[in-house]
PDB file of C-alpha atoms in Angstrom:
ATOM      1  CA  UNK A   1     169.391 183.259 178.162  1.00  0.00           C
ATOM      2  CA  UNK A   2     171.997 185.814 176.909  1.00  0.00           C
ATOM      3  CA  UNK A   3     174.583 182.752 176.983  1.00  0.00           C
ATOM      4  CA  UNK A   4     172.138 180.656 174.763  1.00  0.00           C
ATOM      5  CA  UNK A   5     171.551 183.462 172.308  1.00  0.00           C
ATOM      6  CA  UNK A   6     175.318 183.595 171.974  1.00  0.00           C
ATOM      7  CA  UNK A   7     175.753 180.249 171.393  1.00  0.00           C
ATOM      8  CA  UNK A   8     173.441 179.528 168.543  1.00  0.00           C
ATOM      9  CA  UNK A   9     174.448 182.993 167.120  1.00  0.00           C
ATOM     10  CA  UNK A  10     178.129 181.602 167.412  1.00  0.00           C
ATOM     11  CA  UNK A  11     178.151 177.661 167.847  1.00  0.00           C
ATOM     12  CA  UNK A  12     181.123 178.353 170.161  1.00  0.00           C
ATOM     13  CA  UNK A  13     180.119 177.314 173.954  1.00  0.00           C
ATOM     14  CA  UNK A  14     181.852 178.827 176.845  1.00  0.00           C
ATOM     15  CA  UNK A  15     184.069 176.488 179.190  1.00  0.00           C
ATOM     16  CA  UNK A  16     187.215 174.909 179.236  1.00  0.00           C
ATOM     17  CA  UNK A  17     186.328 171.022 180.341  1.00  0.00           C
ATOM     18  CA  UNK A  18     187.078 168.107 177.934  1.00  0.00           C
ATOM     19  CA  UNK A  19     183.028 168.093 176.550  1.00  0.00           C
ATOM     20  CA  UNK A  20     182.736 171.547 175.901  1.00  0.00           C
ATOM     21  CA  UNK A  21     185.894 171.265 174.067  1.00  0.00           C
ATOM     22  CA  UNK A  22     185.139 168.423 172.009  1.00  0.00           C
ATOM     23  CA  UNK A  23     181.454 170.012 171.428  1.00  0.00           C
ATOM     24  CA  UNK A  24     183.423 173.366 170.192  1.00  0.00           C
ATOM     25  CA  UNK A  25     186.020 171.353 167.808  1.00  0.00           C
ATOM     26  CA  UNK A  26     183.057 169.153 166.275  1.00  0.00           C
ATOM     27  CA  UNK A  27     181.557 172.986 165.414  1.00  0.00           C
ATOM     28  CA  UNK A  28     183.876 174.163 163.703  1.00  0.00           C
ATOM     29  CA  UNK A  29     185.065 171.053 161.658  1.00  0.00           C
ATOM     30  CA  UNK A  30     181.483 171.024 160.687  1.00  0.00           C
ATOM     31  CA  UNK A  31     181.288 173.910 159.179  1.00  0.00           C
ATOM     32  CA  UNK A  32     178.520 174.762 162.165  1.00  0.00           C
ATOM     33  CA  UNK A  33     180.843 177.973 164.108  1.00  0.00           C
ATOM     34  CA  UNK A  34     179.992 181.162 162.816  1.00  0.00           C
ATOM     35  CA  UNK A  35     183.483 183.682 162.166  1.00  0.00           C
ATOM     36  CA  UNK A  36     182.969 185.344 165.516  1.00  0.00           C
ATOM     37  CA  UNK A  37     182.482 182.123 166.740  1.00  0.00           C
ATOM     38  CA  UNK A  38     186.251 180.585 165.534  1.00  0.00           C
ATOM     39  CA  UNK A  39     187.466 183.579 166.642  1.00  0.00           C
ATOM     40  CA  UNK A  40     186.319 182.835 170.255  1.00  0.00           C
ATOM     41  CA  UNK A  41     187.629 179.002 169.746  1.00  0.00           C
ATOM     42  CA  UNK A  42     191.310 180.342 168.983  1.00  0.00           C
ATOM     43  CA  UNK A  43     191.260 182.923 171.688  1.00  0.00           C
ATOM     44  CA  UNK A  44     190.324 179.953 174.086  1.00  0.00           C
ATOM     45  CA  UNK A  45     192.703 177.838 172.533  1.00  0.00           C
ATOM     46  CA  UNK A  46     195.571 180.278 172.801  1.00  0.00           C
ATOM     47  CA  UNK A  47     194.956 180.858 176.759  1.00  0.00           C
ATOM     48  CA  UNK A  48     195.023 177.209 177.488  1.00  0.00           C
ATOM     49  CA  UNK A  49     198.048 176.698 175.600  1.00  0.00           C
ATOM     50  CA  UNK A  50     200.282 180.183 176.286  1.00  0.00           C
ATOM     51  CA  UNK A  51     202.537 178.367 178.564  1.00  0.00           C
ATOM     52  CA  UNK A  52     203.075 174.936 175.955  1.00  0.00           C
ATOM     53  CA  UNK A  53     203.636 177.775 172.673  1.00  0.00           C
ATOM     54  CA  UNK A  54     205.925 179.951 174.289  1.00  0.00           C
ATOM     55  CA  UNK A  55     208.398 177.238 175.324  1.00  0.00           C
ATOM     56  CA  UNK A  56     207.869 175.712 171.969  1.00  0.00           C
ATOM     57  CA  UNK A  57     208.655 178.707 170.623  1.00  0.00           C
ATOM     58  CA  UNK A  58     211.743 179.581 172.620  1.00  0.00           C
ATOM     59  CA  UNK A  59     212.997 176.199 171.879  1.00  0.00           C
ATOM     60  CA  UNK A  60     212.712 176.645 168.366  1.00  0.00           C
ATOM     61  CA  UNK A  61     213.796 180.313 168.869  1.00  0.00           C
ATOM     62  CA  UNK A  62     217.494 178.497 169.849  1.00  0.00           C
ATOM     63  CA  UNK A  63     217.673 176.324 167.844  1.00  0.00           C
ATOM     64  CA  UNK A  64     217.338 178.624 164.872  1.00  0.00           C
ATOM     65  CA  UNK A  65     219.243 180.882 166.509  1.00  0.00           C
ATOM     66  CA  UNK A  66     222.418 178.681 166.569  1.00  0.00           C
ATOM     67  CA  UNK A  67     221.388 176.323 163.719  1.00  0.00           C
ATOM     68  CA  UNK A  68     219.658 178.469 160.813  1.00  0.00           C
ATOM     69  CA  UNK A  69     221.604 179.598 157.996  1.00  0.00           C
ATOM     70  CA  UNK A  70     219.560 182.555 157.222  1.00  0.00           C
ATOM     71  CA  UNK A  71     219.440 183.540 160.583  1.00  0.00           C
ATOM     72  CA  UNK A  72     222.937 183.061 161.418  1.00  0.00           C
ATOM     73  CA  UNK A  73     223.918 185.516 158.421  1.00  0.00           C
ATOM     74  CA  UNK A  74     221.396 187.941 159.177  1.00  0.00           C
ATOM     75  CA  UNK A  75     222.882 187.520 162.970  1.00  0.00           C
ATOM     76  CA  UNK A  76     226.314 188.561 161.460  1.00  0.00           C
ATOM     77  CA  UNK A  77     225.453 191.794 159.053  1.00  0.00           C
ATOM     78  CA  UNK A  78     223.390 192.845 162.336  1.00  0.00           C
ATOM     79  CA  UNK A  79     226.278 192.658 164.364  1.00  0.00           C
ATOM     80  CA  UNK A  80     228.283 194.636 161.674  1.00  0.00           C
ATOM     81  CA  UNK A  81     226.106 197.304 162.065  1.00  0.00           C
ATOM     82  CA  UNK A  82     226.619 197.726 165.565  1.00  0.00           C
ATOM     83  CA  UNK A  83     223.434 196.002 166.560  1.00  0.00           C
ATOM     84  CA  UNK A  84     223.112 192.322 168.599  1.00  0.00           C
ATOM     85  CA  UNK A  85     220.186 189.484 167.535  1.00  0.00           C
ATOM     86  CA  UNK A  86     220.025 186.466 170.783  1.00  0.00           C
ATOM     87  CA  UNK A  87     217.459 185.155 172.543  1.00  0.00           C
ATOM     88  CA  UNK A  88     217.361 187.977 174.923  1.00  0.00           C
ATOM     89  CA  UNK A  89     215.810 190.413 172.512  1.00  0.00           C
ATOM     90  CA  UNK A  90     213.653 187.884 170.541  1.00  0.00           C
ATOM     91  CA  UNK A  91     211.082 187.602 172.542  1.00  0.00           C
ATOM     92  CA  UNK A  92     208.191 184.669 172.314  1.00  0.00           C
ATOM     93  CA  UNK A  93     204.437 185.938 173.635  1.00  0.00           C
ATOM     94  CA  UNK A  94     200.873 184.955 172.988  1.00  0.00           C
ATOM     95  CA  UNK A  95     199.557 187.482 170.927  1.00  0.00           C
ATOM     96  CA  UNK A  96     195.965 188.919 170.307  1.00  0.00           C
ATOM     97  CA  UNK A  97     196.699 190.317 167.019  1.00  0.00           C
ATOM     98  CA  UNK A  98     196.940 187.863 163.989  1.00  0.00           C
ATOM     99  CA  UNK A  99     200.364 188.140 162.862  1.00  0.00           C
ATOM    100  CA  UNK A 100     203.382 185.822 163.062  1.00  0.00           C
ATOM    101  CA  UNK A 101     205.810 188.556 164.419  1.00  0.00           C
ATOM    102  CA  UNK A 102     207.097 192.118 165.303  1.00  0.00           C
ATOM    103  CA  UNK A 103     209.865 194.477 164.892  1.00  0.00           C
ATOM    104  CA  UNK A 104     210.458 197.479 167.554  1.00  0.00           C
ATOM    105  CA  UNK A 105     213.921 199.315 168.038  1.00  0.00           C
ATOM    106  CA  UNK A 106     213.540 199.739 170.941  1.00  0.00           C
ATOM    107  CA  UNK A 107     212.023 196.300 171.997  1.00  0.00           C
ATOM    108  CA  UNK A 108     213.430 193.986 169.393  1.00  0.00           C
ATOM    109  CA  UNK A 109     211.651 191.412 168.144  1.00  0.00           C
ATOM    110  CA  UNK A 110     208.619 189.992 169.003  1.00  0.00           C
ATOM    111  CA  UNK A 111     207.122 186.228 167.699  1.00  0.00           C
ATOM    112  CA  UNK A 112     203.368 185.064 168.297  1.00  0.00           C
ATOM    113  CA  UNK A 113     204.114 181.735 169.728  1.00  0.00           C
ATOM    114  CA  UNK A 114     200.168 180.727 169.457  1.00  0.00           C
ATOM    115  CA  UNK A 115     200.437 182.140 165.783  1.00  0.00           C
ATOM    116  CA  UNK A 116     203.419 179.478 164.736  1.00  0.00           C
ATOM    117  CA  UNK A 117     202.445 176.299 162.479  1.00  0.00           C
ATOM    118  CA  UNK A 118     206.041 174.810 162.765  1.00  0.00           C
ATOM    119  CA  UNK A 119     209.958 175.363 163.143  1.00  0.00           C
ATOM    120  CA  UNK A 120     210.134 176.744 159.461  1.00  0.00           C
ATOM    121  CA  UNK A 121     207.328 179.286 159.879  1.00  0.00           C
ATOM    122  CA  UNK A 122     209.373 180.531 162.785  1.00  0.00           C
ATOM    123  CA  UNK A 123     212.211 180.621 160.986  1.00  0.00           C
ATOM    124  CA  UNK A 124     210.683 182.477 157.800  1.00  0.00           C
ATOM    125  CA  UNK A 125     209.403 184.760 160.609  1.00  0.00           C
ATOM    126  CA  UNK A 126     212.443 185.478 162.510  1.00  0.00           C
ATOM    127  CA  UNK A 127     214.423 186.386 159.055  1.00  0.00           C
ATOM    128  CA  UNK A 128     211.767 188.762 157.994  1.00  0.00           C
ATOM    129  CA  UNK A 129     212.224 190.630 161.301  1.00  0.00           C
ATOM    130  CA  UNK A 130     215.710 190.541 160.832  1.00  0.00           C
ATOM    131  CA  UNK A 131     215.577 192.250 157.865  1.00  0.00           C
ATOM    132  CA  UNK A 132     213.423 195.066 159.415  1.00  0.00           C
ATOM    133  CA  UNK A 133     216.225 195.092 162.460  1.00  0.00           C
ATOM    134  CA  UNK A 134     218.786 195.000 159.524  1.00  0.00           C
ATOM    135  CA  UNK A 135     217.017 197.985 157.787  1.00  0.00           C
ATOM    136  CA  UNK A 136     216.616 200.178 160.712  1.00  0.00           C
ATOM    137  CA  UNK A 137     220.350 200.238 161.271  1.00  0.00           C
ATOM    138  CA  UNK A 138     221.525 200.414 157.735  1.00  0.00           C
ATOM    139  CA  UNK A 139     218.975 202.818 156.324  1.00  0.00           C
ATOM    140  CA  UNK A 140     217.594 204.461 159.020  1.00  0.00           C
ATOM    141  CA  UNK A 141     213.655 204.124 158.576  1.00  0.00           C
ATOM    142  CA  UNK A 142     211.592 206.086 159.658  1.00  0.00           C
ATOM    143  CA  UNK A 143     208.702 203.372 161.093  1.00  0.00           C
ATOM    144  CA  UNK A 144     205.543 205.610 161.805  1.00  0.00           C
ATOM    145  CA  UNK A 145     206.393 208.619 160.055  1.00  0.00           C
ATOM    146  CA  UNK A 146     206.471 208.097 156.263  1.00  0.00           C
ATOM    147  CA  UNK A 147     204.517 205.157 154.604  1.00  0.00           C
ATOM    148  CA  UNK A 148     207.127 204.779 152.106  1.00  0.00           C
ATOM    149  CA  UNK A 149     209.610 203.895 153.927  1.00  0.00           C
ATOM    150  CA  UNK A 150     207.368 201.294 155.986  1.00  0.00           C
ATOM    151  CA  UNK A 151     206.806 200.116 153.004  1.00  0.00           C
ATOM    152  CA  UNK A 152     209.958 199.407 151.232  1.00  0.00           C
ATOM    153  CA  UNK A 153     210.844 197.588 154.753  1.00  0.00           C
ATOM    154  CA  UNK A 154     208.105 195.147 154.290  1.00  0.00           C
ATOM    155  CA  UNK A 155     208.516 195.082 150.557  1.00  0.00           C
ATOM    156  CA  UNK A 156     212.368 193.928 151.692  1.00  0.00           C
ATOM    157  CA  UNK A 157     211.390 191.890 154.409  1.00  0.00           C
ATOM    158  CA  UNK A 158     208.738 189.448 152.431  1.00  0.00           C
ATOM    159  CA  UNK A 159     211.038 189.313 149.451  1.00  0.00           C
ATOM    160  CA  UNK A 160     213.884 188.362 151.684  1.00  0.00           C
ATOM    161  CA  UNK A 161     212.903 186.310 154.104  1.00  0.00           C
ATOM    162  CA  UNK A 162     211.536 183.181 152.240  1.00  0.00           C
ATOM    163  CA  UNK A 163     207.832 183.583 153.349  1.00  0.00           C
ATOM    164  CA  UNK A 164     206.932 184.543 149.405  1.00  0.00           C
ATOM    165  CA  UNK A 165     208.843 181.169 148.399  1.00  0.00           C
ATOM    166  CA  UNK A 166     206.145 178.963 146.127  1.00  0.00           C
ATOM    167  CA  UNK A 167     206.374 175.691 148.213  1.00  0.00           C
ATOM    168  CA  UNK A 168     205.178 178.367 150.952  1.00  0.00           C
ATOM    169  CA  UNK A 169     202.414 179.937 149.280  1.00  0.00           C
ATOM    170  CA  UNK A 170     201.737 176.536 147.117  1.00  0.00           C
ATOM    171  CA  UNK A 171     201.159 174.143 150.288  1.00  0.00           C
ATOM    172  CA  UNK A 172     200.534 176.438 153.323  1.00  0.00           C
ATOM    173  CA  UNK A 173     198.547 179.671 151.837  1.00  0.00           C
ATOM    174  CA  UNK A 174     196.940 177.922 148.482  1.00  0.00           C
ATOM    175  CA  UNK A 175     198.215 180.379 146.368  1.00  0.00           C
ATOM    176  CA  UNK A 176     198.615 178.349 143.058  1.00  0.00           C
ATOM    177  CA  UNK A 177     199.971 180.770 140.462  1.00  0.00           C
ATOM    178  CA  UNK A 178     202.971 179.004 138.714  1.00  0.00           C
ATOM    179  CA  UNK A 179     204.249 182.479 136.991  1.00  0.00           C
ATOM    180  CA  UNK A 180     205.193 185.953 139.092  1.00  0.00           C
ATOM    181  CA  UNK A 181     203.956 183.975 141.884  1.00  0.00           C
ATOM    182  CA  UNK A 182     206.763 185.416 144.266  1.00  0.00           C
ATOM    183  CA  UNK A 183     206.532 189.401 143.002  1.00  0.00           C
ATOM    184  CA  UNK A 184     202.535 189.221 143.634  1.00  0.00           C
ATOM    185  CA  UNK A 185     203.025 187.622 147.366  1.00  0.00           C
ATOM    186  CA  UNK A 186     205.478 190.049 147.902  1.00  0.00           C
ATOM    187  CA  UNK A 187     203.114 192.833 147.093  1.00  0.00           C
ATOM    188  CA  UNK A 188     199.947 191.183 148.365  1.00  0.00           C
ATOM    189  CA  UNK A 189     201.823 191.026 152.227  1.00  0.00           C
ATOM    190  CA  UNK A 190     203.704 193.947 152.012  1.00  0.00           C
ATOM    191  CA  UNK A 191     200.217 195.817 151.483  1.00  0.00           C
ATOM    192  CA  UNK A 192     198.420 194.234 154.150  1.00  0.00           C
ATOM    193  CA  UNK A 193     201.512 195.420 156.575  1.00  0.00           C
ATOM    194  CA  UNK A 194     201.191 198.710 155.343  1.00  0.00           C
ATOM    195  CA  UNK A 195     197.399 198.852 155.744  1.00  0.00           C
ATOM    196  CA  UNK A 196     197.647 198.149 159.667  1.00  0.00           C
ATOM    197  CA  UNK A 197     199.670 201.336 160.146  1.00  0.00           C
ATOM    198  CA  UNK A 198     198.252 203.928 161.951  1.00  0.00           C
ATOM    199  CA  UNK A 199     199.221 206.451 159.214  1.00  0.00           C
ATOM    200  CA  UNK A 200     197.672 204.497 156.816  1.00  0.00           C
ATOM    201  CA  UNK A 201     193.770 205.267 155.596  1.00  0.00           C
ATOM    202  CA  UNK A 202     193.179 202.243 153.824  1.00  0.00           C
ATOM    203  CA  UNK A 203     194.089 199.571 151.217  1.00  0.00           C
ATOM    204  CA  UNK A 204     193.930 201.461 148.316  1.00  0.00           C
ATOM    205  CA  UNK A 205     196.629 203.656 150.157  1.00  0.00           C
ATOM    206  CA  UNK A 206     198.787 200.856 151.159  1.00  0.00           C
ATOM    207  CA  UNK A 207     198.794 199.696 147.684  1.00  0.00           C
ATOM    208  CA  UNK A 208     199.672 202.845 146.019  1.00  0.00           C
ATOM    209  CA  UNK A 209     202.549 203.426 148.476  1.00  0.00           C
ATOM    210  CA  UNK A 210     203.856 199.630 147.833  1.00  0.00           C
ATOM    211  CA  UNK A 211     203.601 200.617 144.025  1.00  0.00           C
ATOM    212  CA  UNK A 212     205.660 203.218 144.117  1.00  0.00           C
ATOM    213  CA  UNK A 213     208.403 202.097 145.849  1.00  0.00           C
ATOM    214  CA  UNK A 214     208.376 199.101 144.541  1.00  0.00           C
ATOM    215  CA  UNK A 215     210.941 199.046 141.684  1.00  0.00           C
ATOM    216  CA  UNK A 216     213.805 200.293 143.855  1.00  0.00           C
ATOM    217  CA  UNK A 217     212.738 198.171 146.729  1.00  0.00           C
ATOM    218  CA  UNK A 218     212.262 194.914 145.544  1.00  0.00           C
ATOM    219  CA  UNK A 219     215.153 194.812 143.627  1.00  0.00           C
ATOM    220  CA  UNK A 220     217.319 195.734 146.541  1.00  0.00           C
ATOM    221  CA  UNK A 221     218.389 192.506 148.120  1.00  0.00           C
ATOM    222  CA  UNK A 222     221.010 193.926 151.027  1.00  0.00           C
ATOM    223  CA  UNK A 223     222.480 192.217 152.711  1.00  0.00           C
ATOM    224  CA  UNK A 224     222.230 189.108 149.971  1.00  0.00           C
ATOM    225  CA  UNK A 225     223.665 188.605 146.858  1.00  0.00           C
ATOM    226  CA  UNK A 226     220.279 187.817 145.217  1.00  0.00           C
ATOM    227  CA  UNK A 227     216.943 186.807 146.763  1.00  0.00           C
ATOM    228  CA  UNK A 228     218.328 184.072 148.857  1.00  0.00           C
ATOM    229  CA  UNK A 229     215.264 181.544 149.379  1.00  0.00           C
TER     230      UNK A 229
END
């Protein structure tokens, strides 16, 4: 009974064989899947395909690696700083959180493979965790101990990575804006960063702290020239 009550609370039905997945996917393109519901559907979905992302991922991870312009120059400022970006320390995993990516100093980097739409989402997450690796050894930030500094790292980060280009927020995040469309993604991310930290109350904090760091931050663009995508 309990299992019936969750699925017409939900319209997400338990089980992994090919009916029960077709009934779930015809719920949720039908509007009929209630939140908790699609959140159910993607955790099932991410299980059955761990194995299929993370090789995706880590052949995308490569290729990037040894292919991507951005990458490849972030690779080389890294390495003048003493520090070392290869496939050994960017690590692909399923991930339970809903984010694209992580930075840790100690771990390196982390990518959600089932969080990846394509190669170039990879890629526009793999520079922004660059930058954060970049960051760490040039300016020595202090990650969970002042919000300011977290968040001129993610102000950085979404400026410099490309994620904040328009076709990226025009196709992919319907963000239609044709004027300061880039400084308000910037903020809008870098906030939402900020606002998972554990030192962080809430998002009124996490926008006052982007706010005031953001005039020195965003125009920063080390290690580029200018913004470079």
């Amino acid at each position: 009974m309990a299992a019936a009550t969750d699925t017409k609370d939900t319209g997400y039905t338990p089980g992994n064989d090919g009916f029960t997945r077709w009934r779930n996917w015809f719920s949720l393109v039908t509007g009929n899947m209630s939140e908790q519901g699609k959140e159910l559907y993607r955790v099932a979905r991410d299980q059955r395909m761990e194995e299929a992302d993370c090789k995706r991922c880590e052949s995308q991870r490569d290729y990037l690696l040894q292919y991507s312009p951005v990458v490849l120059f972030m690779r080389d400022k890294i390495n003048q700083l003493g520090g070392d970006i290869h496939n050994g320390n960017v690590r692909c995993r399923r991930c339970t959180s809903r984010q694209s990516g992580g930075f840790d100093p100690n771990y390196g980097i982390l990518i959600c493979a089932n969080e990846l739409r394509n190669r170039g989402h990879l890629e526009d997450t793999l520079a922004h965790e660059m930058v954060h690796a970049y960051d760490h050894l040039r300016f020595k930030v202090k990650w969970t101990d002042d919000l300011r500094h977290a968040a001129c790292a993610e102000i950085r980060a979404s400026s410099l990575s490309g994620e904040c280009r328009w076709s990226r927020e025009f196709f992919t995040r319907a963000q239609w804006k044709l004027t300061q469309q880039h400084q308000e993604c910037v903020r809008r991310r870098a906030a939402l960063s900020v606002a998972r930290r554990p030192g962080c109350k809430d998002d009124v904090q996490a926008a006052k702290v982007v706010n005031e760091v953001w005039d020195s931050c965003f125009t920063d663009t080390r290690p580029f020239d200018e913004i470079y995508r």
